[in-house]
Coordinates of C-alpha atoms and ligand atoms in Angstrom, one line a residue:
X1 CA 0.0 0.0 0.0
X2 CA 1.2 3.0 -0.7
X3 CA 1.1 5.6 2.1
X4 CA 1.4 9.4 0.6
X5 CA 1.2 12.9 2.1
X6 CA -1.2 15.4 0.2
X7 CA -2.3 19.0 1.7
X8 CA -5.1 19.4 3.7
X9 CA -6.4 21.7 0.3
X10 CA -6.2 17.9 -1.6
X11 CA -9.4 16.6 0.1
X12 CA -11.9 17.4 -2.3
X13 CA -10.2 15.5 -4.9
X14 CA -10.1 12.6 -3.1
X15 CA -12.8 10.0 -3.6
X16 CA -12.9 8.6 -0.5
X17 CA -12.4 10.6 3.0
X18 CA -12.2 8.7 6.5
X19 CA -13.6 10.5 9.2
X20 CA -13.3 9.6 13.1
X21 CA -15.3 10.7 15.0
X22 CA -15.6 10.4 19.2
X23 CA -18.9 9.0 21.7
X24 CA -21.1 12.4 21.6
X25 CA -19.4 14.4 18.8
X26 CA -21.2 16.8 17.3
X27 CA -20.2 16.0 13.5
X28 CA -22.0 19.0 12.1
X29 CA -19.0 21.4 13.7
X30 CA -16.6 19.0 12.0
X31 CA -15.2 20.8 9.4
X32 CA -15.3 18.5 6.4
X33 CA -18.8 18.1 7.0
X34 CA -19.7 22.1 7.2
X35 CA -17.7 22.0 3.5
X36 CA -20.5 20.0 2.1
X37 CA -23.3 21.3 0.0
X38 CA -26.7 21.5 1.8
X39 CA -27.9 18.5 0.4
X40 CA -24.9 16.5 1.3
X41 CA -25.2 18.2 4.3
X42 CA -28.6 17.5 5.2
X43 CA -28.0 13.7 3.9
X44 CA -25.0 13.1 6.2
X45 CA -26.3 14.4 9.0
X46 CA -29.6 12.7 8.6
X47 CA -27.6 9.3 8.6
X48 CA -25.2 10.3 11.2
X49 CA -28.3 10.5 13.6
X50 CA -28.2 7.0 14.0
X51 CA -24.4 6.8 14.6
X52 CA -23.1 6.7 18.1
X53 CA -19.7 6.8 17.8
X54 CA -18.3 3.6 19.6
X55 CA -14.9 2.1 19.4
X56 CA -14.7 0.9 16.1
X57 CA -18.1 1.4 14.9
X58 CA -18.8 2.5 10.9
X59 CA -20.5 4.0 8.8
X60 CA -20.3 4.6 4.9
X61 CA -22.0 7.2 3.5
X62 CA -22.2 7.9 -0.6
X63 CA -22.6 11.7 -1.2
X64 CA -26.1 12.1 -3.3
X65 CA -24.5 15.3 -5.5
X66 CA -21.7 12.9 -6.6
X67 CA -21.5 9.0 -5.2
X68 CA -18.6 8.2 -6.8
X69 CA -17.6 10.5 -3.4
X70 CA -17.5 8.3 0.1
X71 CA -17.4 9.5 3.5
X72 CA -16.0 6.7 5.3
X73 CA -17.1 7.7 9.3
X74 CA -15.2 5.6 12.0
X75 CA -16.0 5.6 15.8
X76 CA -13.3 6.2 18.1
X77 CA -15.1 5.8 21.7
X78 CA -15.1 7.8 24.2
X79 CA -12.5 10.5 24.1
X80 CA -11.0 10.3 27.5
X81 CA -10.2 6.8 26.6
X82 CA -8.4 7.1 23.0
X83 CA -5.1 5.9 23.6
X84 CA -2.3 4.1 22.2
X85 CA -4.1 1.1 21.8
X86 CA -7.4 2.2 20.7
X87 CA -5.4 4.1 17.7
X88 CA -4.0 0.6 17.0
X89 CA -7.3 -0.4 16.7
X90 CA -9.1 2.3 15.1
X91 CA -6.3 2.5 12.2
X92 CA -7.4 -1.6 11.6
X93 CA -10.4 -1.1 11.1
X94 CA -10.2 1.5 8.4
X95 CA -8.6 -0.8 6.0
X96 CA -11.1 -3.9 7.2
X97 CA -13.5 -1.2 6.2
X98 CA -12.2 -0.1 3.5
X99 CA -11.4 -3.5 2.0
X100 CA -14.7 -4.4 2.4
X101 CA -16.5 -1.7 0.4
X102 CA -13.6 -2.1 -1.7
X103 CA -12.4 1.1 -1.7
X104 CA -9.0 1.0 -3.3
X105 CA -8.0 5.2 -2.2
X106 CA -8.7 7.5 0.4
X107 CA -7.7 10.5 2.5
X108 CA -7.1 10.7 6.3
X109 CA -7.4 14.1 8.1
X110 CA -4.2 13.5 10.0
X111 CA -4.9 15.7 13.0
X112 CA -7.7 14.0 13.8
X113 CA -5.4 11.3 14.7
X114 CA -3.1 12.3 17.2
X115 CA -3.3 10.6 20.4
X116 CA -1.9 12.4 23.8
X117 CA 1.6 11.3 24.9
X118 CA 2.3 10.8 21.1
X119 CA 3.7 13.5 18.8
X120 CA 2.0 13.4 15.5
X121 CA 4.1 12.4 13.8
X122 CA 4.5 8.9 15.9
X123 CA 0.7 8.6 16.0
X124 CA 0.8 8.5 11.9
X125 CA 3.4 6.0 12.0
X126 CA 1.2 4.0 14.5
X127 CA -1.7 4.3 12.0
X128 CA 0.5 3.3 8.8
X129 CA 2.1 0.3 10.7
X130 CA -1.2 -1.1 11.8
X131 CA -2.8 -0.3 8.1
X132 CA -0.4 -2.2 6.2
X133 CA -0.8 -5.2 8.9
X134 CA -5.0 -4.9 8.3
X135 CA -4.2 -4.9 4.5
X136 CA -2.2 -8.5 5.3
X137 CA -4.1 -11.5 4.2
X138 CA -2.2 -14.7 3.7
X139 CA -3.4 -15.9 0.0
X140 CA 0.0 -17.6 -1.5
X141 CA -2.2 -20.8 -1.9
X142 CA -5.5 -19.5 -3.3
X143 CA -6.8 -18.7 -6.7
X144 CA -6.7 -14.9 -7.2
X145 CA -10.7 -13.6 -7.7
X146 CA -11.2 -12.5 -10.7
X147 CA -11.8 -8.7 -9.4
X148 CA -8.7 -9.5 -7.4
X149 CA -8.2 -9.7 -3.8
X150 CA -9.4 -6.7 -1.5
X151 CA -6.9 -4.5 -0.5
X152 CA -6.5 -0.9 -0.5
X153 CA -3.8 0.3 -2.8
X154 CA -3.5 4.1 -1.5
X155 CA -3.7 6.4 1.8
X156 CA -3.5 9.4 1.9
X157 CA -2.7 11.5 4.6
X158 CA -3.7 14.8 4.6
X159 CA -1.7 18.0 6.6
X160 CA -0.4 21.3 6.7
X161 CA 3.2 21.7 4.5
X162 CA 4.8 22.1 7.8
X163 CA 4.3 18.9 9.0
X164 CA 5.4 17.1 5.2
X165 CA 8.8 16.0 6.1
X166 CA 8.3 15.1 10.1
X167 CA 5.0 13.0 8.0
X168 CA 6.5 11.2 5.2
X169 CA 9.5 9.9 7.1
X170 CA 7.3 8.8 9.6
X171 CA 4.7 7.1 6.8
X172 CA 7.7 5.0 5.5
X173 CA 9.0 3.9 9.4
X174 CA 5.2 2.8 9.7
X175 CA 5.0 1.2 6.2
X176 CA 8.8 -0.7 7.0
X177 CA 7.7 -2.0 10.4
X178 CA 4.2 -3.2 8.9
X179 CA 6.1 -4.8 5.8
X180 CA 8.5 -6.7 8.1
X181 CA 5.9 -7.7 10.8
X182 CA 3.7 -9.4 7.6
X183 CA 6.9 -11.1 6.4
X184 CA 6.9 -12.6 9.6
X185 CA 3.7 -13.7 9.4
X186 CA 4.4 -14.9 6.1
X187 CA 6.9 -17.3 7.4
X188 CA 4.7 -18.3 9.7
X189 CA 1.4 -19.0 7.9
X190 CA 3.4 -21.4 5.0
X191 CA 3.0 -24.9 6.0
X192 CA 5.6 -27.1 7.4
X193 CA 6.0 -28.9 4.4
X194 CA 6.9 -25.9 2.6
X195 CA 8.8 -24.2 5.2
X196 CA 11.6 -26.4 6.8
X197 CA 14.9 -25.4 8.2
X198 CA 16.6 -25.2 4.8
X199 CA 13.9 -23.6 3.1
X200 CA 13.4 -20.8 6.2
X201 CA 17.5 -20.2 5.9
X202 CA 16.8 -19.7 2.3
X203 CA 14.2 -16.9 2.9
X204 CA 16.0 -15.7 5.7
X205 CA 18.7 -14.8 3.3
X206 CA 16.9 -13.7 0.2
X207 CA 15.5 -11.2 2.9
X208 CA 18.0 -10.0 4.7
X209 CA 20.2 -9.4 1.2
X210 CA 17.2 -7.4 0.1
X211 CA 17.5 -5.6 3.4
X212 CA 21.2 -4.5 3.6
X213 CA 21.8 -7.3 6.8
X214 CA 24.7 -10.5 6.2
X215 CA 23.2 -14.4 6.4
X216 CA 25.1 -17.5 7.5
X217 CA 23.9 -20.9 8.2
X218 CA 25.9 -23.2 10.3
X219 CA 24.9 -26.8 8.9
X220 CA 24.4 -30.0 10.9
X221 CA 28.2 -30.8 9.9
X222 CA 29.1 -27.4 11.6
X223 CA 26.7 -28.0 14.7
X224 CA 28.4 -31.7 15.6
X225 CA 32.0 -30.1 15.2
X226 CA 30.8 -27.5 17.8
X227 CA 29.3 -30.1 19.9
X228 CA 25.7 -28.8 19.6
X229 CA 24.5 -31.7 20.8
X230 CA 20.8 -30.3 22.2
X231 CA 20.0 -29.0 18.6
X232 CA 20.9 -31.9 16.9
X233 CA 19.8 -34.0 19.6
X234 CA 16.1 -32.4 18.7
X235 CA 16.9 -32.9 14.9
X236 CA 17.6 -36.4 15.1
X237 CA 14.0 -37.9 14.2
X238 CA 13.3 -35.5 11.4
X239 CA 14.9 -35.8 7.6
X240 CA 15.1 -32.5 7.2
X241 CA 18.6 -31.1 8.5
X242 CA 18.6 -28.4 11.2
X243 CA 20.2 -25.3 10.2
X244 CA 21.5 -22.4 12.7
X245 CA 20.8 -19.3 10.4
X246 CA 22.6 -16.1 12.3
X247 CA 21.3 -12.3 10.5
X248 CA 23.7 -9.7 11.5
X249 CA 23.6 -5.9 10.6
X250 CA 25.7 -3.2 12.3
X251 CA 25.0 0.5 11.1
X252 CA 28.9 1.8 10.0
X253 CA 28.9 3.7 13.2
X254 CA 28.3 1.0 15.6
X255 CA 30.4 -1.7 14.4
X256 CA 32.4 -1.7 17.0
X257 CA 29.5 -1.8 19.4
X258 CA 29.0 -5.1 21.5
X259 CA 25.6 -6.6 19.4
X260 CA 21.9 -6.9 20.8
X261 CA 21.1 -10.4 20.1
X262 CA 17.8 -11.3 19.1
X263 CA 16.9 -15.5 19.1
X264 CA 13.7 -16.5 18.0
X265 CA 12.5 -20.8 18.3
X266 CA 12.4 -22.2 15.0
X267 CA 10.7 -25.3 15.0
X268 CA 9.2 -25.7 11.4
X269 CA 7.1 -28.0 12.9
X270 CA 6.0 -29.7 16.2
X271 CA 4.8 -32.8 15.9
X272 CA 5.6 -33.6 19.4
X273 CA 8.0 -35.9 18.9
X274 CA 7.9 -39.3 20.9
X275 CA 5.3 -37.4 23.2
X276 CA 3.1 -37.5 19.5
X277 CA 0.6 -34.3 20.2
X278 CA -2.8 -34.9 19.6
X279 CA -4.4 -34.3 16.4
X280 CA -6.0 -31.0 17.7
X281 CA -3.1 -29.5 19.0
X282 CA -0.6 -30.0 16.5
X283 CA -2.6 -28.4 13.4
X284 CA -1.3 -24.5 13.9
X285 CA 2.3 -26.7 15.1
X286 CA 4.2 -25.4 11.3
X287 CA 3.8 -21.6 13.3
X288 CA 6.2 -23.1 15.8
X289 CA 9.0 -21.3 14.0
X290 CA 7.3 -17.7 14.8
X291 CA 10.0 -16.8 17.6
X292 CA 12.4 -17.1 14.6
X293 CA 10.6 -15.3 11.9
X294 CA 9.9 -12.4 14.1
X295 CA 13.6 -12.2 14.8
X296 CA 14.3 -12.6 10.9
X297 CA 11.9 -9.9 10.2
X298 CA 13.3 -7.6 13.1
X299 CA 16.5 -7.9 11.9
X300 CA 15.8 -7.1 8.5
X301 CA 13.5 -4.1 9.5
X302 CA 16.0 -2.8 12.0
X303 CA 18.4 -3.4 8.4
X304 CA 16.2 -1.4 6.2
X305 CA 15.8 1.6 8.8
X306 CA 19.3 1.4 9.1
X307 CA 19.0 1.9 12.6
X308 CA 22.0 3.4 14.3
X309 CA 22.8 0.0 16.2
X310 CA 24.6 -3.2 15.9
X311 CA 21.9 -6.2 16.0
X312 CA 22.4 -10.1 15.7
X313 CA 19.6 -12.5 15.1
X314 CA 19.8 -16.4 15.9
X315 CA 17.0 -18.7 14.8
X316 CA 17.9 -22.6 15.1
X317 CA 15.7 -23.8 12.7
X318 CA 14.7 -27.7 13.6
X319 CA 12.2 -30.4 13.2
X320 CA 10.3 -31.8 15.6
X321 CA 9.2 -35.3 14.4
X322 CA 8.4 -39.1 15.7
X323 CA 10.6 -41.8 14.5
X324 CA 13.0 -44.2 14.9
X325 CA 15.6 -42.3 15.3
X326 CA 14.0 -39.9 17.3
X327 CA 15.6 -38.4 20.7
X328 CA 13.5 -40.7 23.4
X329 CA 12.0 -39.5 27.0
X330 CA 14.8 -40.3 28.9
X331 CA 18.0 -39.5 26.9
X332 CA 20.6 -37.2 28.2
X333 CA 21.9 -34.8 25.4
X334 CA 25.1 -33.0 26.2
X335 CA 24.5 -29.2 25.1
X336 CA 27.1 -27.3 23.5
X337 CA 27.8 -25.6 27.5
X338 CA 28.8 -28.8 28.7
X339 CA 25.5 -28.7 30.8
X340 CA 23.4 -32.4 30.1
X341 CA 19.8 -31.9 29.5
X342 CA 17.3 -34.8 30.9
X343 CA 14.8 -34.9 28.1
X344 CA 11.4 -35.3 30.2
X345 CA 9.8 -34.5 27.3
X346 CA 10.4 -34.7 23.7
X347 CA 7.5 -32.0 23.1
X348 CA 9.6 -29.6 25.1
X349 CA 11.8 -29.4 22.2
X350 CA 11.7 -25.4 21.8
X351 CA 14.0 -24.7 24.9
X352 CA 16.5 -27.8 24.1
X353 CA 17.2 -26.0 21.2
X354 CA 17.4 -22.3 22.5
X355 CA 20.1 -23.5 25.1
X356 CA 22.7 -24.5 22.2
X357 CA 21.9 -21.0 20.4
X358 CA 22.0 -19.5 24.0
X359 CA 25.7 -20.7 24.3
X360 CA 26.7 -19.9 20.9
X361 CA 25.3 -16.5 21.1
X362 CA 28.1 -15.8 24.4
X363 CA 30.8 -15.9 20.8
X364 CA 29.3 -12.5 20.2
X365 CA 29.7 -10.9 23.7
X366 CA 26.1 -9.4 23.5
X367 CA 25.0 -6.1 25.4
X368 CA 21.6 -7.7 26.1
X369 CA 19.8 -10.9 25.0
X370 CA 16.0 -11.5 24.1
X371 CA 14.6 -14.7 23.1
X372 CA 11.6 -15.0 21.8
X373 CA 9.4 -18.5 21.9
X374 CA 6.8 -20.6 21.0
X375 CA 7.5 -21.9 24.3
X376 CA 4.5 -23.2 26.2
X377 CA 0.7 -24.2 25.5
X378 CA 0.7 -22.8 29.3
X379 CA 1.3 -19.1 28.8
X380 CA -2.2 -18.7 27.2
X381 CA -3.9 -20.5 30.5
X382 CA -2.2 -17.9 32.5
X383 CA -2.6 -15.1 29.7
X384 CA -5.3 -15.4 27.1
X385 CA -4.7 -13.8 24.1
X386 CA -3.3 -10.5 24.9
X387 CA 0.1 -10.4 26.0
X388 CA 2.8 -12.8 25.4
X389 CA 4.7 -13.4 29.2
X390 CA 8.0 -11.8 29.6
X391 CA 10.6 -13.5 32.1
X392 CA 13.8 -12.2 33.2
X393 CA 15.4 -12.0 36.7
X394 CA 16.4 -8.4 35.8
X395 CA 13.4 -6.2 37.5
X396 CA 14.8 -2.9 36.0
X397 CA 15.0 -5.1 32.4
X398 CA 11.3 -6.0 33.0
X399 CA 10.3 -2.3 33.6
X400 CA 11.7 -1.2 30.5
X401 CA 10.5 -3.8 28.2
X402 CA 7.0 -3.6 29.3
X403 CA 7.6 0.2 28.2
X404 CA 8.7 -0.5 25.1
X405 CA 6.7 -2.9 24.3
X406 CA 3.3 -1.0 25.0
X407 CA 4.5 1.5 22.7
X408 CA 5.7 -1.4 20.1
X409 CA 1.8 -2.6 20.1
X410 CA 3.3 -6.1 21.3
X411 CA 1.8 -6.0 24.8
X412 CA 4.1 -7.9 28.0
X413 CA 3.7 -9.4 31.0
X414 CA 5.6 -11.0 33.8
X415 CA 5.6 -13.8 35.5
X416 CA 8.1 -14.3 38.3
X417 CA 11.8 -16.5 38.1
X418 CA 12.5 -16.8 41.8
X419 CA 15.0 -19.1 42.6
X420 CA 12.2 -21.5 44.3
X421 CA 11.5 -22.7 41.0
X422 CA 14.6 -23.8 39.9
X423 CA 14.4 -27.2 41.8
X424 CA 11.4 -28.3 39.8
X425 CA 13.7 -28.6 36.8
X426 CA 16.9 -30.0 38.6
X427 CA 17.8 -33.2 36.8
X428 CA 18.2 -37.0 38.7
X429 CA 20.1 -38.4 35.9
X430 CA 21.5 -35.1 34.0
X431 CA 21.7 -31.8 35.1
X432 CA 18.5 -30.3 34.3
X433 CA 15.2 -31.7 33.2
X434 CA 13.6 -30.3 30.3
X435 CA 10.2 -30.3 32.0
X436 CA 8.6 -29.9 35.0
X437 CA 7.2 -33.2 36.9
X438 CA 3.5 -31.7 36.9
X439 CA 1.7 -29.2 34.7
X440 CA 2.5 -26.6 37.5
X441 CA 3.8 -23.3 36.7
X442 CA 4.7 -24.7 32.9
X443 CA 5.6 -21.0 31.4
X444 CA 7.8 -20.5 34.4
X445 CA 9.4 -23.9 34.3
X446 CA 10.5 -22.9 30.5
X447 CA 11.6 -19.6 31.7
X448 CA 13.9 -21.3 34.2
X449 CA 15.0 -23.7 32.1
X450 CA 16.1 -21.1 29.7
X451 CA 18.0 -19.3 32.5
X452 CA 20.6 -21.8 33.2
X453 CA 22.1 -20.9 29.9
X454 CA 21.6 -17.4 30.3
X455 CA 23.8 -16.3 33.0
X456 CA 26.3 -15.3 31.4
X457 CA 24.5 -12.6 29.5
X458 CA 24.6 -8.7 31.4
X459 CA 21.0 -8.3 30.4
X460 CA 18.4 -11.1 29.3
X461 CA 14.7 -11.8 28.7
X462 CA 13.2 -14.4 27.8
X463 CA 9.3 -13.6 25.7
X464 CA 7.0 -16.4 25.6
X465 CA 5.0 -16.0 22.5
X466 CA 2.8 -19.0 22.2
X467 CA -0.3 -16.8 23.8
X468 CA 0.0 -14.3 20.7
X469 CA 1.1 -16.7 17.4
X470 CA -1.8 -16.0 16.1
X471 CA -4.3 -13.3 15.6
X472 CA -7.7 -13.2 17.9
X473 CA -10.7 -12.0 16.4
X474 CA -10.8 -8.6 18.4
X475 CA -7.5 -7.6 16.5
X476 CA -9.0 -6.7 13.6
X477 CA -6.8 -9.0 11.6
X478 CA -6.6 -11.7 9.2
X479 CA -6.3 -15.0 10.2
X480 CA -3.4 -16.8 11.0
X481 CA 0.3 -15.8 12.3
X482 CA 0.2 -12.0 14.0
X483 CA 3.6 -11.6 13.5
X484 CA 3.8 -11.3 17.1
X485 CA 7.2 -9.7 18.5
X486 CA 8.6 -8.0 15.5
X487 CA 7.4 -4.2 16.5
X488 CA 8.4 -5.2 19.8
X489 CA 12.1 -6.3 18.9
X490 CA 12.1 -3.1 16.1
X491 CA 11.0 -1.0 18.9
X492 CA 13.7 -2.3 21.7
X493 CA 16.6 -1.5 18.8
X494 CA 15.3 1.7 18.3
X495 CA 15.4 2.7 22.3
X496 CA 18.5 1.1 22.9
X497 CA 18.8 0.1 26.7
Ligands
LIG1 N1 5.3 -25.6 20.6 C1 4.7 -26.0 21.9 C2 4.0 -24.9 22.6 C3 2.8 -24.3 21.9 C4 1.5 -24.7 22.3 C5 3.0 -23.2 21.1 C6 0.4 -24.1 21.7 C7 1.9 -22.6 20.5 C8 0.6 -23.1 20.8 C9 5.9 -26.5 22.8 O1 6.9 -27.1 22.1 C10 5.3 -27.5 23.7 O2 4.8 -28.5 23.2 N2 5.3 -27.3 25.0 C11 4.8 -28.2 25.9 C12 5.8 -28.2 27.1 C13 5.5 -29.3 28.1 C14 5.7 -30.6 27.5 C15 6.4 -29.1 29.3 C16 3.4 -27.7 26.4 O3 3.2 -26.5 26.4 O4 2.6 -28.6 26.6
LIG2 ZN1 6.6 -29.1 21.6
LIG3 ZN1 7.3 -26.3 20.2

């Protein structure tokens, strides 16, 4: 989509205009509406008697002097309430509107917009970040419609010239951020068949060449001479080899900087191993990878912002399948710390793999470390659908990732790592269990798990995405992957720490 800046003067050319309007406004003052002849006057009015102004509510209204003219009016709520989130929102549902009248153009009155707390500027980057992800529908596999597929090709955002260049720079932040998130989601939605290991490396670097950011892929031959015995441990049931794919971009003035390292769980699919999952919960398992694609599409994002910073992604990219050659319940894989890992469960297979990319990421001497995980069918129990859980034993850490990530749009919240927990996960045979004994505390337990491989990191957190894979109706999006943690991780790069 393309997201342009026009003078306020522009409007009348324009064939669609979105209005937003608040609980109890008087639309009549508004002053698009005063513009209008007396008989589009008298018409609009007439049908805005019956509109109330609720969060997201809509109306469309076709001029009678000229129809081919829309006025496209969208409830905001009530006023004291408009806030970051309800901008998110609100910006949504313009494009679902849109796209369902299909309305290819139209014009936003940018001030009408801004949210308190936000400058402008970042409020229109909001809105043009959140269109392009409500203009995201995942139809790779579908035959194209014959009137092609709804989506809006043009926004237009109307302003003052003195706002133009804060505007447009913002637009294309917005537009790069939404881009990235739905490549994410991309990654995510395309079946595990047609997204292993190799084939995620491949994208990864296709993407990050097209982005300005440096690919490698550490093979299963590099993993074994490394002694990454816990990824390959995983591997070991599937035919598809497990790849280590490391994204790294540095902008020319921070290459000497120590990196942020971003690593993202890239099962391409969980069957469950040995512990088989059944049928019902293993159909969404080829978004298991999502950790890692958010990472891939952060990286690239934070590459083609060229953010002043110096950022390393790490997604081990395995298989998760039942076989004969399968790592068993019981089995003690030696991880590339030296630390041996009980395998309780086979279908805890996400952390097992994080602790070897854990280790290799210490090579880069990171400033701070963020994981990000399909980690536990737990989290949503504890969380629903609105907030992936963020764990870290670093309470200032916390603070300032819960910040940054309701600003990002990617909403966090804790869950403790006291020390208590740790004996739940202390090993008989090996040194630590790769599951808890009970279903207690699962999200936790995976936390803590994580954390033994952690330590030596100044900074870490550890972002259980499972709760947020995938879009929930009230998100005003398509189906499928969200593309959960890519703002989030774009965001965190942009704040530094
Ligand atoms: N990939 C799953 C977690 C998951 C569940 C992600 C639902 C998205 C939606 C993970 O590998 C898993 O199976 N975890 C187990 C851990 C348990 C065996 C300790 C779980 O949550 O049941
Ligand atoms: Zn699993
Ligand atoms: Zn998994």
């Amino acid at each position: 989509m393309k997201h342009s800046f026009a003078l306020l003067s522009a409007q009348k050319k324009i064939p669609c205009l979105v209005v937003p309007s608040y609980k109890g406004d008087s639309l009549k003052r508004h002053s698009f509406i005063a513009s209008l002849s007396d008989i589009d006057r008298a018409y609009a009015l007439g049908s805005l008697s019956r509109f109330s102004g609720e969060t997201l509510e809509t109306l469309l209204l076709f001029l009678p002097s000229d129809p081919a003219i829309a006025l496209l009016i969208v409830g905001l709520g009530e006023k004291s309430k408009w806030n970051n989130r309800t901008l998110v929102k609100a910006s949504r549902k313009v494009i679902s509107a849109l796209k369902q009248a299909r309305i290819k153009k139209a014009g936003l009155l940018c001030a009408d917009w801004s949210v308190s707390g936000l400058t402008l500027e970042r409020a229109l980057e909001v809105f043009s970040s959140n269109a392009e992800l409500a203009d995201y529908e995942f139809n790779r596999y579908k035959e194209k419609p014959k009137d092609g597929w709804p989506s809006v090709d043009e926004l237009i955002y109307l302003a003052p010239q003195s706002n133009a260049a804060k505007i447009k720079s913002a637009l294309q932040t917005g537009f790069t951020i939404g881009q990235y998130t739905n490549l994410a989601r991309d990654l995510a939605n395309t079946p595990g068949g047609d997204m292993t290991p190799k084939i995620l490396a491949s994208e990864a670097k296709r993407q990050a060449e097209k982005a300005g950011a440096r690919v490698t892929v550490l093979t299963e031959a590099d993993m074994k001479k490394r002694g990454m015995g816990a990824i390959l441990g995983v591997s070991k049931g599937s035919k598809e080899p497990a790849q280590l794919i490391v994204i790294e971009y540095a902008h020319p003035s921070a290459k000497k900087q120590k990196p942020l390292v971003y690593i993202g769980k890239g099962i391409t699919f969980d069957s469950g191993g040995l512990h088989l999952k059944p049928s019902s919960s293993m159909d969404e398992m080829h978004m298991d990878m999502s950790g890692g694609a958010a990472v891939v599409g952060a990286v690239c994002a934070i590459s083609k912002l060229a953010l002043k910073t110096r950022v390393i992604g790490i997604v081990p990219a395995v298989e998760n399948m039942p076989s004969g050659e399968s790592f068993r319940p019981g089995d003690v894989l030696v991880s590339l710390s030296g630390k041996t890992i009980e395998v309780v469960s086979p279908d805890a297979e996400g952390r097992v793999v994080l602790a070897d990319a854990f280790t290799f990421a210490e090579d880069f001497s990171p400033r701070m470390v963020v994981d990000l995980a399909t980690l536990t069918g737990a989290v949503t129990v504890a969380l629903g659908h609105h907030a992936s859980a963020l764990l870290t034993p670093d309470e200032a850490f916390a603070k300032h990732l819960q910040l940054v990530a309701e600003q990002s749009g990617d909403y966090l919240w804790p869950l403790p790592m006291w020390e208590e927990y740790e004996q739940d996960i202390r090993g008989a045979v090996g040194d630590i269990l790769n599951a808890g004994k009970n279903r207690e505390a699962g999200t936790i337990n995976g936390g803590m798990f994580l954390y033994q491989f952690a330590k030596k990191f100044p900074k870490w957190a550890h972002i259980d995405i499972a709760s947020t894979m995938t879009t929930s109706t009230d998100q005003v999006l398509a189906k499928g992957a969200s593309g959960s943690g890519v703002r989030l991780l774009i965001e965190l790069a942009r704040q530094g720490s």
